[in-house]
XYZ file of C-alpha atoms in Angstrom:
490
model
C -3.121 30.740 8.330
C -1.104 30.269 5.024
C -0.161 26.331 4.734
C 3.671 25.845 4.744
C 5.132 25.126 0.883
C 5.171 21.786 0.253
C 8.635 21.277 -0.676
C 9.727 17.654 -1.084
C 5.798 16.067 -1.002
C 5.446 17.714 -4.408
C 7.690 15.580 -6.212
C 6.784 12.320 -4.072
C 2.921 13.562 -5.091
C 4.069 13.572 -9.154
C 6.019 10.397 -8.994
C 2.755 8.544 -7.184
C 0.384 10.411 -9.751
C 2.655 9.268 -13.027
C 2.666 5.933 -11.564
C -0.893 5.654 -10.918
C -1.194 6.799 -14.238
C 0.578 4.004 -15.742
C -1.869 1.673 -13.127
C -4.665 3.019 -14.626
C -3.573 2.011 -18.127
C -2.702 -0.914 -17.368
C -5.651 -1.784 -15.105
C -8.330 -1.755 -18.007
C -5.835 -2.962 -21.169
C -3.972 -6.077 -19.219
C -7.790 -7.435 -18.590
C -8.730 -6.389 -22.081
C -5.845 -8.178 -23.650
C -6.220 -11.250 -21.716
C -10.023 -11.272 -22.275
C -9.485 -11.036 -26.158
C -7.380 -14.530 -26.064
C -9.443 -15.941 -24.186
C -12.807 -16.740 -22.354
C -12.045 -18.791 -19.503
C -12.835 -17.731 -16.161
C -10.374 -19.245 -14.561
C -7.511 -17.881 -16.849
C -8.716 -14.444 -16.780
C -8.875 -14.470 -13.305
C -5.368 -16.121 -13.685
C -3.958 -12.620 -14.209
C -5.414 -10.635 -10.772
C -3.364 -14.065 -8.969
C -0.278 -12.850 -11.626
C -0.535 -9.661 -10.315
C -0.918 -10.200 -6.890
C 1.180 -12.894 -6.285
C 4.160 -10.653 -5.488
C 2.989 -9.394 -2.089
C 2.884 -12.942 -0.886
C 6.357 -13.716 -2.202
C 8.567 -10.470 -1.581
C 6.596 -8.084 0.415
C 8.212 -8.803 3.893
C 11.863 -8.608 2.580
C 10.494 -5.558 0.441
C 9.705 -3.636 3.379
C 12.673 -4.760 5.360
C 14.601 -2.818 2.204
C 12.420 0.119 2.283
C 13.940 0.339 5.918
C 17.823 -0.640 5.343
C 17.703 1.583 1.613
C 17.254 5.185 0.092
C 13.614 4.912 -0.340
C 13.875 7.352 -3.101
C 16.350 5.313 -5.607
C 13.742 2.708 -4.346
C 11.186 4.701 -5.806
C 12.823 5.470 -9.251
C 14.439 1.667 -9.707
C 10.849 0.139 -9.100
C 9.343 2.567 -11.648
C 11.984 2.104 -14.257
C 11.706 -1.318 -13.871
C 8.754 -1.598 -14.270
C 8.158 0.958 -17.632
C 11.131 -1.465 -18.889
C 8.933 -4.569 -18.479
C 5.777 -3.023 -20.518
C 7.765 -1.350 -23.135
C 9.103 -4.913 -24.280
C 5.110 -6.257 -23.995
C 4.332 -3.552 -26.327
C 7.365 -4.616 -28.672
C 5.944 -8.015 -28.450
C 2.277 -6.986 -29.665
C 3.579 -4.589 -32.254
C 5.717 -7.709 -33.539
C 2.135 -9.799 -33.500
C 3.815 -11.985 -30.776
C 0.950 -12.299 -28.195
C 0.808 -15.364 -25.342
C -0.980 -15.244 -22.270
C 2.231 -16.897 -21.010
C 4.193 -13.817 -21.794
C 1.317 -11.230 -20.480
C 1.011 -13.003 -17.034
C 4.905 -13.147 -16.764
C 4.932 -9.108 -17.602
C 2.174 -8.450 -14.994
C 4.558 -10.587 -12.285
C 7.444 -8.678 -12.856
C 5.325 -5.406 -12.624
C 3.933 -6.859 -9.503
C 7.283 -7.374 -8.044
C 8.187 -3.682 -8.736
C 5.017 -2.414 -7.159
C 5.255 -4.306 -3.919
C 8.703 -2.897 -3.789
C 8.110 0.734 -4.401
C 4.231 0.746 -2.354
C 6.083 -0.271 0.805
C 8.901 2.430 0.249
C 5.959 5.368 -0.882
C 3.606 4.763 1.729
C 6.577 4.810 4.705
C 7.798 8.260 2.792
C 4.846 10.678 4.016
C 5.952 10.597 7.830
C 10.041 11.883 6.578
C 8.750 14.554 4.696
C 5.567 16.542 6.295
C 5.040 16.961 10.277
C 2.583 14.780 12.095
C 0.171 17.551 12.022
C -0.392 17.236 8.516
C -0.058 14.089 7.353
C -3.800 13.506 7.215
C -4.436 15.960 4.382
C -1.217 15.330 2.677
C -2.225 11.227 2.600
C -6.035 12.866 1.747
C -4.430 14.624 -1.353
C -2.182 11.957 -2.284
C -5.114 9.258 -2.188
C -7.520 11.391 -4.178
C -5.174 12.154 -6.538
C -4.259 8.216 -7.056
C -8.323 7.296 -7.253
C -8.512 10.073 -10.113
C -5.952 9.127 -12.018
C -5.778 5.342 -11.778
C -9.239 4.647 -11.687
C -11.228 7.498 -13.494
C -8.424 9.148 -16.064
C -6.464 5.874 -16.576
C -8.712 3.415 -17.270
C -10.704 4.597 -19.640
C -7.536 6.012 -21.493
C -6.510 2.552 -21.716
C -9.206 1.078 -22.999
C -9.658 3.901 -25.663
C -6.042 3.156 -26.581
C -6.502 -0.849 -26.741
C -9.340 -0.396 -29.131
C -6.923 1.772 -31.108
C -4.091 -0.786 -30.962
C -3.513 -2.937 -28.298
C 0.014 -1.973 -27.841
C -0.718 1.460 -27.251
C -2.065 1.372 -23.903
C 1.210 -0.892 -23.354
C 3.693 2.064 -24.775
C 2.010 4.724 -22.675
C 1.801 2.905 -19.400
C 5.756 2.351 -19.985
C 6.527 5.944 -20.582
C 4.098 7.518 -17.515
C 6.607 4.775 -15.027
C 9.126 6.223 -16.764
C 8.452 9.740 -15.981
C 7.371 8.755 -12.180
C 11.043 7.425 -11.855
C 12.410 10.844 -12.784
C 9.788 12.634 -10.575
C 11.503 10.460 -8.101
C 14.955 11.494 -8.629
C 14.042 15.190 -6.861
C 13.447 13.955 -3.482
C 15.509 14.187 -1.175
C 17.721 11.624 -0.070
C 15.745 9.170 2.271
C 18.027 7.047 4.174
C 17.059 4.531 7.179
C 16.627 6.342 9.974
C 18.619 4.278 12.176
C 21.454 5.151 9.845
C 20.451 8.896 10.533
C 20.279 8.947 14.000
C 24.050 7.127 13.690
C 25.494 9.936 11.437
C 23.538 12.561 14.080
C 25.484 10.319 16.792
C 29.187 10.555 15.117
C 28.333 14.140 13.949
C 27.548 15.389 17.683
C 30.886 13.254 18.872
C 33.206 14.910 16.820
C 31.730 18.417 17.463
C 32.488 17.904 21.597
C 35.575 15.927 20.531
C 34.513 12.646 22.252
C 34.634 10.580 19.783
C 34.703 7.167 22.067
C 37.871 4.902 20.670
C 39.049 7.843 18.473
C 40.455 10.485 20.731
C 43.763 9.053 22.183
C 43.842 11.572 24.892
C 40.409 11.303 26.441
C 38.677 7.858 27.961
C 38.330 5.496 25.203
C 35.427 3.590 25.439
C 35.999 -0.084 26.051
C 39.605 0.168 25.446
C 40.808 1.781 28.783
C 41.082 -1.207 31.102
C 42.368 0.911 33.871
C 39.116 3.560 33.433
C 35.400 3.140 33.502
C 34.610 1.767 30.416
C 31.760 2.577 28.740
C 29.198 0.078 28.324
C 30.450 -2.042 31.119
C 30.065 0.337 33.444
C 25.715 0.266 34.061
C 26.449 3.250 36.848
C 28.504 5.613 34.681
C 27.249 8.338 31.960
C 28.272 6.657 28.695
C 26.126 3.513 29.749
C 23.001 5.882 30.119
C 24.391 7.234 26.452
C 24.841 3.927 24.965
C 20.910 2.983 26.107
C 20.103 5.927 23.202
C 22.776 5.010 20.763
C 21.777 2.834 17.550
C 23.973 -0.506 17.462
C 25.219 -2.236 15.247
C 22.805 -3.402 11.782
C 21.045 -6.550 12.411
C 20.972 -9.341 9.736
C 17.925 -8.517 6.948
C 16.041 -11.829 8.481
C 16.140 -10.431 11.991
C 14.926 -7.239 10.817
C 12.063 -9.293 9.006
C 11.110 -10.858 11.670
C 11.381 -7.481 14.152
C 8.782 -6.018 12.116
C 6.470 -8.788 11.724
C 6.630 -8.504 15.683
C 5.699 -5.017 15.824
C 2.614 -5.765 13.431
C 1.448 -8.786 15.324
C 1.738 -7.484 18.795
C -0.622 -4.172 17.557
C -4.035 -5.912 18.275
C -5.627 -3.485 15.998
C -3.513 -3.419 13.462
C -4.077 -6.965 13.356
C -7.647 -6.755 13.715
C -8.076 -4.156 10.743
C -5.460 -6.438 8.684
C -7.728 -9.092 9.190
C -11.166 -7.075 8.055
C -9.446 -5.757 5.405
C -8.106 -8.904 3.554
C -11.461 -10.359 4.086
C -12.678 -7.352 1.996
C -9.790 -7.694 -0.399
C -10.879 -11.406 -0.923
C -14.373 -11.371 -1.793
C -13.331 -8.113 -4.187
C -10.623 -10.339 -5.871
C -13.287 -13.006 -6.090
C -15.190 -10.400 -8.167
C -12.602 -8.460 -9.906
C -10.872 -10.919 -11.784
C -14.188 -11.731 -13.484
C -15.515 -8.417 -13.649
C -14.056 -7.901 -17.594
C -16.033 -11.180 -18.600
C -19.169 -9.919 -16.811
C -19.320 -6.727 -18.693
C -18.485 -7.757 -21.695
C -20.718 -11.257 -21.870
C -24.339 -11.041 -19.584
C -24.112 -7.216 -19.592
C -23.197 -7.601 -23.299
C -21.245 -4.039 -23.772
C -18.527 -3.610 -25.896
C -14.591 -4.252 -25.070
C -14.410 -0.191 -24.842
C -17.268 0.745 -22.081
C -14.833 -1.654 -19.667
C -13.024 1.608 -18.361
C -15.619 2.954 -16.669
C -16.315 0.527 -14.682
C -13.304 0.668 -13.185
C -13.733 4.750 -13.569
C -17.015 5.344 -12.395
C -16.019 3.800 -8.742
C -13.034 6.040 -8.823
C -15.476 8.912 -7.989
C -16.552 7.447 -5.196
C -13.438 7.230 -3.703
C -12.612 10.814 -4.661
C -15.559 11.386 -3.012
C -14.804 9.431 0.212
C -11.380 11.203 0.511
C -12.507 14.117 0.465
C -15.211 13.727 3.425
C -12.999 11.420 5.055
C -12.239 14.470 7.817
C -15.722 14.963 8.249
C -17.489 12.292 8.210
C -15.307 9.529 10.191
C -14.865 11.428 13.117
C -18.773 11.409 13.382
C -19.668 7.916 12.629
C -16.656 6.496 13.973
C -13.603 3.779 13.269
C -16.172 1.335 14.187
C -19.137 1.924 11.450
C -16.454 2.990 8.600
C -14.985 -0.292 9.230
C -18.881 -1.854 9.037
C -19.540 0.299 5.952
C -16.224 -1.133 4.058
C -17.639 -4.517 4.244
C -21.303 -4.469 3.953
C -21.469 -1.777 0.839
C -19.436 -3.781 -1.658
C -21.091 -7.192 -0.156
C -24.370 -5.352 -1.447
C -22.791 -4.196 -4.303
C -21.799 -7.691 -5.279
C -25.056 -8.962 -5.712
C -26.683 -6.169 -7.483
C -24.021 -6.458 -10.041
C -25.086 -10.239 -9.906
C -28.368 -9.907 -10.173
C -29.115 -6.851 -12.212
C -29.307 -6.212 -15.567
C -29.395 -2.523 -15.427
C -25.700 -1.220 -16.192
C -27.062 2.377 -13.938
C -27.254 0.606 -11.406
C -24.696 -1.694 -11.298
C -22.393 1.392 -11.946
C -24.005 3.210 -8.602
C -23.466 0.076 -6.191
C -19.742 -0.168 -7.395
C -19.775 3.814 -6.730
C -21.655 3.483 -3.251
C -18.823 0.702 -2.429
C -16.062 2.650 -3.466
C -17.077 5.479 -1.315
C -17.100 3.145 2.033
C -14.061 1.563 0.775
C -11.762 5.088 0.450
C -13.045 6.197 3.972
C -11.461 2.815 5.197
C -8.500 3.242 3.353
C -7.450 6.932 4.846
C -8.681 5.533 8.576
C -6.126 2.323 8.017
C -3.130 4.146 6.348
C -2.682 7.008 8.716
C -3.481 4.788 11.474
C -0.344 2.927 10.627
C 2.040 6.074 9.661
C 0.765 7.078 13.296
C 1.104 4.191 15.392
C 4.179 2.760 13.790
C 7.945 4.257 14.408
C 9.083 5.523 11.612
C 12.273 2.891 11.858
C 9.924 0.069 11.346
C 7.640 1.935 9.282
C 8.498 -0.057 6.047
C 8.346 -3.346 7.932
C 5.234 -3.409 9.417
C 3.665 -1.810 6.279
C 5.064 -4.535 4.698
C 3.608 -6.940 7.587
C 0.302 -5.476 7.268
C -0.404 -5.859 3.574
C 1.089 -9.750 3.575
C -2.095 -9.714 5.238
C -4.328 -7.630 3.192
C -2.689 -8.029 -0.164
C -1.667 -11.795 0.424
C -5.555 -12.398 0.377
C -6.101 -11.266 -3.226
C -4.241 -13.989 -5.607
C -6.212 -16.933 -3.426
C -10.031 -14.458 -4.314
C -8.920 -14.396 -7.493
C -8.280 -18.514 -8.009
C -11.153 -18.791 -5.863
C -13.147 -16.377 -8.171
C -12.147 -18.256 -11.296
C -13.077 -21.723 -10.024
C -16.359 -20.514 -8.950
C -16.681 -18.542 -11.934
C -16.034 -21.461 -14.200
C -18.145 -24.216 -12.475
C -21.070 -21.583 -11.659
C -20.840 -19.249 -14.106
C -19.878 -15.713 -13.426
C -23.100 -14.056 -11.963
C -23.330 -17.090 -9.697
C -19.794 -16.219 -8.588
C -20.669 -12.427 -7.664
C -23.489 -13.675 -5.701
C -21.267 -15.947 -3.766
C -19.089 -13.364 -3.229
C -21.387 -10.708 -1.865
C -23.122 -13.563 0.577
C -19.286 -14.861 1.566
C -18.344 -11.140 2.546
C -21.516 -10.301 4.406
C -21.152 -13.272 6.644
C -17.171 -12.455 7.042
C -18.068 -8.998 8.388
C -19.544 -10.277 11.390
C -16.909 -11.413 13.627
C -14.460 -9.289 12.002
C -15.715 -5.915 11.881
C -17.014 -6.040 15.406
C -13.878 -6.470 16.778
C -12.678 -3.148 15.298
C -14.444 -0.727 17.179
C -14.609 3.130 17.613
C -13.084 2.416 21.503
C -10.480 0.544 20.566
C -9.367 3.403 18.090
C -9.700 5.634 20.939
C -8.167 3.333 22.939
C -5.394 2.876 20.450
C -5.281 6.895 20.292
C -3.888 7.067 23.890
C -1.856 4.320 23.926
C 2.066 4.922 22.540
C 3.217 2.164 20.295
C 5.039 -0.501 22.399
C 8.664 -0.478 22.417
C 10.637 -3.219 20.018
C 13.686 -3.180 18.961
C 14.575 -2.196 15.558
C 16.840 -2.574 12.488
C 20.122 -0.431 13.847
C 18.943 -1.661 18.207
C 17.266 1.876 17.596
C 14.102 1.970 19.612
C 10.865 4.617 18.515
C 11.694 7.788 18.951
C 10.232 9.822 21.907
C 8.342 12.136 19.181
C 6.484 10.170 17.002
C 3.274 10.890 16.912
C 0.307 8.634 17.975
C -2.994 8.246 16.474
C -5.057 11.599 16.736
C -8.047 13.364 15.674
C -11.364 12.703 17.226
C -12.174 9.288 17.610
C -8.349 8.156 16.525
C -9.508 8.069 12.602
C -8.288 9.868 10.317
C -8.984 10.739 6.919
C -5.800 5.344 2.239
C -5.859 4.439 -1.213
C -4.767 2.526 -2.417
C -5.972 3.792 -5.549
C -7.584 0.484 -6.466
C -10.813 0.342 -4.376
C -8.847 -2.813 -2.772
C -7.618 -2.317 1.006
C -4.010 -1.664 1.337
């Protein structure tokens, strides 16, 4: 059978390619340039806690907008934004005005910008494609993001840098650029609550029963001599009014009703928790990773891009046997793999001296890391009403994302009082030991489990509750074949 067009996805799949693009870029020249003024572990790792710092500070109101606003102008403001923010770091480097100061406050600002328009992009999938294929459109949107931010970009950055440090800076700006114009051809993507209210008022006025409007017919509320509607738990406009969005809530309520929806999901919660353990011990390693490469594996400021590259081909290659392989291992052991392949990878890049074969552990993790990744996202796209999607995305990677900025400082500290192979050791015996009571607890049953179980009912922004038709978590054994592009959880 012929696959329907893909209509809409197609310009939400350019927009997320330009802007991993731009990540890409950025991910190899922001460590280069801060590297290059200085050596201190604890200020280079400064600049993952710069970057991630955002998702502690704005991510839940973030996705409480990606619910109440157009997630497409979210889309194109967050990208513009952010190509505005690197254009004037490039203007600064071409002027010879360099600070670490002014790239921290750059990377920040970006950071901001990314938490807004992640929350808004990953919540997008379930308005555009049918249930039934969101697995291979999230499959082709991840492996598209691993390519290009983490085997095309980063190298391409670091090329540029060793051309002219604002290079990589001017092309990173225009690729957000262009993914806020890809952007601009999606469709309109209001809340759905504010959807379901138009639907409401449209189907009103088309039977002429507008309630309150139509002087000649019962007006709801305002007939104190009729039934009126709402007061009236026996008549048909109460059983209406059960299905009818109310009025908006404030923006801290709706906060708070999808940090509710998140929390009550046990394994949500349980995968949040195994995931920002993972994130952690990564961030640990990360931030350093630049100083490792370039001072005990003693390679040259250009050969940094791939390894941030080579990894990205293992998670091209664990998207692509996502749909094969998880449903035969499990939920359970792809959750086990996640944590125990970059634990091990950690301390051969801590121990070795062999750049091979530090290269193939970061590729092995990578791999277990992607299959993780397409398991968690679609999990949540499934289990979670579209309504609240943004919310509880948001919710979920306060968790997972909150957890980097404190690896990072953690990563520096141990980096500078240990030294940095000491600290990738640490890091690879810390997650190891982490993995035990968390990855056990997310288990191939409970997936199943979680598979046959609809997601509970809340109420949402708009007193909407989930619709009657979303989708719950299918396939197999209830995983499914994200990126994030970054090999970090998300």
């Amino acid at each position: 059978m012929t696959a329907a067009p893909l209509g809409p996805f197609a310009a939400l799949w350019a927009s997320q390619a330009f802007s991993n693009l731009a990540d890409g870029l950025l991910h190899a020249s922001a460590p280069l340039l801060v590297a290059t003024l200085t050596q201190d572990p604890l200020v280079v790792a400064g600049l993952t806690v710069a970057q991630f710092l955002p998702w502690l500070l704005v991510t839940l109101p973030a996705g409480a907008l990606a619910d109440r606003v157009d997630r497409r102008r979210i889309l194109v403001a967050g990208n513009w934004l952010r190509a505005g923010g690197f254009a004037l770091l490039a203007l600064s480097l071409t002027a010879e005005w360099s600070h670490v100061g002014l790239l921290y406050a750059a990377v920040f600002l970006a950071g901001c910008a990314e938490t807004m328009v992640d929350n808004a992009a990953l919540a997008i999938p379930p308005r555009l494609l049918p249930r039934a294929r969101l697995e291979r459109a999230n499959g082709r949107l991840f492996a598209t993001q691993s390519v290009i931010n983490t085997f095309i970009g980063p190298p391409a950055g670091a090329a540029l840098f060793a051309l002219a440090a604002s290079a990589a800076f001017y092309t990173g700006a225009a690729a957000f650029a262009l993914a806020g114009l890809a952007a601009l051809l999606l469709p309109a993507l209001r809340p759905a609550a504010e959807d379901d209210q138009n639907g409401a008022a449209a189907g009103d006025d088309e039977h002429g029963a507008a309630a309150g409007d139509d002087e000649h017919g019962p007006a709801a509320g305002d007939d104190q001599h009729g039934p009126a509607a709402g007061n009236d738990q026996h008549g048909p406009a109460a059983e209406d009014d059960q299905h009818r969005p109310a009025a908006p809530t404030g923006f801290v309520r709706d906060i708070g009703v999808g940090w509710a929806h998140f929390w009550r999901h046990a394994l949500l919660r349980r995968v949040a928790f195994l995931s920002a353990a993972i994130n952690f011990f990564g961030a640990c390693t990360g931030g350093l990773l630049v100083l490792l490469v370039t001072g005990p594996y003693g390679l040259p400021a250009s050969s940094y891009g791939w390894f941030v590259a080579v990894p990205a081909a293992g998670a091209i290659v664990g998207s692509l046997l996502a749909a094969r392989v998880v449903p035969r291992i499990g939920g359970g052991a792809t959750g086990w793999l996640a944590a125990l392949t970059p634990a091990a990878g950690y301390a051969v890049l801590g121990l070795s001296h062999s750049t091979p074969l530090a290269l193939t552990a970061m590729f092995a993790a990578a791999v277990a890391s992607s299959l993780n990744q397409i398991v968690v996202s679609t999990l949540r796209q499934a289990a979670v009403p579209d309504e609240l999607l943004g919310r509880v995305t948001a919710a979920y990677r306060l968790i997972v994302l909150g957890a980097v900025p404190f690896g990072a400082l953690t990563g520096g500290l141990l980096g500078r009082a240990l030294g940095i192979r000491a600290a990738f050791l640490t890091a690879a015996l810390g997650l190891a030991l982490a993995a035990v009571p968390l990855a056990s607890r997310v288990t191939t049953r409970a997936l199943r489990d979680a598979e046959k179980t609809p997601p509970a009912a809340l109420p949402v922004h708009a007193g909407t509750q989930p619709r009657a038709d979303q989708g719950r978590i299918g396939g197999g054994s209830g995983d499914h074949g994200r990126r994030d592009p970054r090999t970090r959880h998300s």
